[in-house]
Amino acid sequence: AVVSTQSGHYGRGNALFAESEARRKRLNTALAHFKEIEGIFQTFAEKASQFNGWYENAEEDLTDLIYTSNMDECKKLRVEHTAFVEALSHEKREEFRNLTEIDRTIRSHHVTVNPYTWFTMDSLEDSWQSLLRAVKERDLMIEKETLRQEQREELRKAYAAQANKFAEWLETTKLKLTNNRYRLEDQRDLIESKHEEIKKKRAVLREIEDLSAHLEKGMIFDNKYTTHRTVTLAQQWDQLNEFTRRMHHTVTGQIEAQNRTGVDEDELKEFTLMFKHFDKDRSGRLDHNEFKACLRALGFDLPVPQEDQPDTVFEAILDCVDFDRDGFVRLEEYMQFMISRTTENVASTDELTEAFKSLTEEGNKPYITASELYAAMPPDQAKYCIDRMEKYPDVPGALDYTNFTKIIFQSNLNSSIASVD
């Protein structure tokens, strides 16, 4: 009986142990299964969180208002959007497919609640579809912005074409007007013709101003097709118009002076060329330092005053030239001064030439002899003239008094100028 009882206990113990072992195996299997599910949950949660973070940033970028300043910025925006769509079609779509596969695996285990995330495949699908709609809307926005920039670009080009052409005309006209190769009468005719052309060009300037107003209205302040601004072009047109008016006055005065005084046209050209040489900015005027340098280049022996001493000779000249003392000598003022100095010199030369002629034996010879000079002048003055007069060609003992008077007045030009004070 004892043995039988003991055997029964052993049998039940073995059965219990076997059942326990089987239960342990089942629990381990279930534990492994749930660990697998937990890993899938965590993988889904991690990838879903990453996808949602990317989605939120992408949605923000896609719904941002579009405003570009020029066509280059618009093209850059299009390139960036195209790159985003490419990534969406390949990389992100593949990520979304992976999420779908993970969700399908989770559902195959008949578990629908993920304790590691509130994201579900349904919510992610809604986000994905919303993103696709935002991409299409972004496409339309970029197309609209591209059209707007194309219109703005055409406006820029239209303004630039007009402005560049007008600026070139201003430069060409100024150069042609300052060309000193023409005779005075031809210069006058050219100036009158150009002045009429300048007045007609005012209508073109108004067109440019209208285009500029459209640019400003469209908040377009950059233009890579031109460096010219309306205000500058208008100022240059005004300056050219005034320059032409002054030139006409100057040339007309030169013609009148030439007819009235007999001043040689070559001298007038020399004066004008010298003025233009020192008028570096082509403004039609010289400041006092430029004017002084110009006079010295023309042969005026202007003394250099001592430090802190007034420049009396130059100040006397300025009294005759720069009447309003605005600090500048304009071309017409300069030419009037030079013509007046030249005509004074010519008159004095003619008078002295006639005086020498009257000393000759017959009173009309183009040369004079030493005996005639000694007969009419004190010995020291006669000797001074004889020593400096050139021999008259083909007449033995004859002296050239005409060339002598020219040299005398040329070398003493400064004395004539200094006398204005």
Coordinates of C-alpha atoms in Angstrom, one line a residue, residues 3 20-21 29 34 55 66 81 96 109 111-112 117 144 151 185 189 224 228 234 244 260 280 297 319 321 336 381 385:
V3 CA 4.6 1.5 -2.4
S20 CA 4.9 22.9 -15.7
E21 CA 7.7 22.5 -18.2
T29 CA 7.0 31.3 -26.6
F34 CA 5.2 39.7 -27.4
Y55 CA 5.7 66.0 -42.6
I66 CA 5.8 82.8 -52.0
H81 CA 10.6 72.4 -55.2
F96 CA 5.7 55.4 -46.2
H109 CA -0.8 39.7 -34.8
V111 CA -3.0 43.8 -32.0
T112 CA -4.3 47.3 -32.9
T117 CA 2.7 56.2 -30.0
K144 CA 1.8 82.0 -60.7
Q151 CA 6.1 90.1 -66.4
E185 CA 29.8 128.2 -88.7
D189 CA 24.7 124.7 -87.4
K224 CA 20.6 93.7 -63.7
H228 CA 21.1 103.9 -65.4
A234 CA 17.0 113.5 -66.4
T244 CA 24.1 123.1 -75.8
R260 CA 34.2 142.2 -85.7
K280 CA 38.2 116.9 -66.9
A297 CA 49.5 126.5 -70.4
D319 CA 37.4 140.2 -61.6
V321 CA 36.0 136.6 -65.8
Q336 CA 35.1 136.4 -73.9
Q381 CA 66.2 152.2 -78.1
C385 CA 65.5 147.1 -81.8

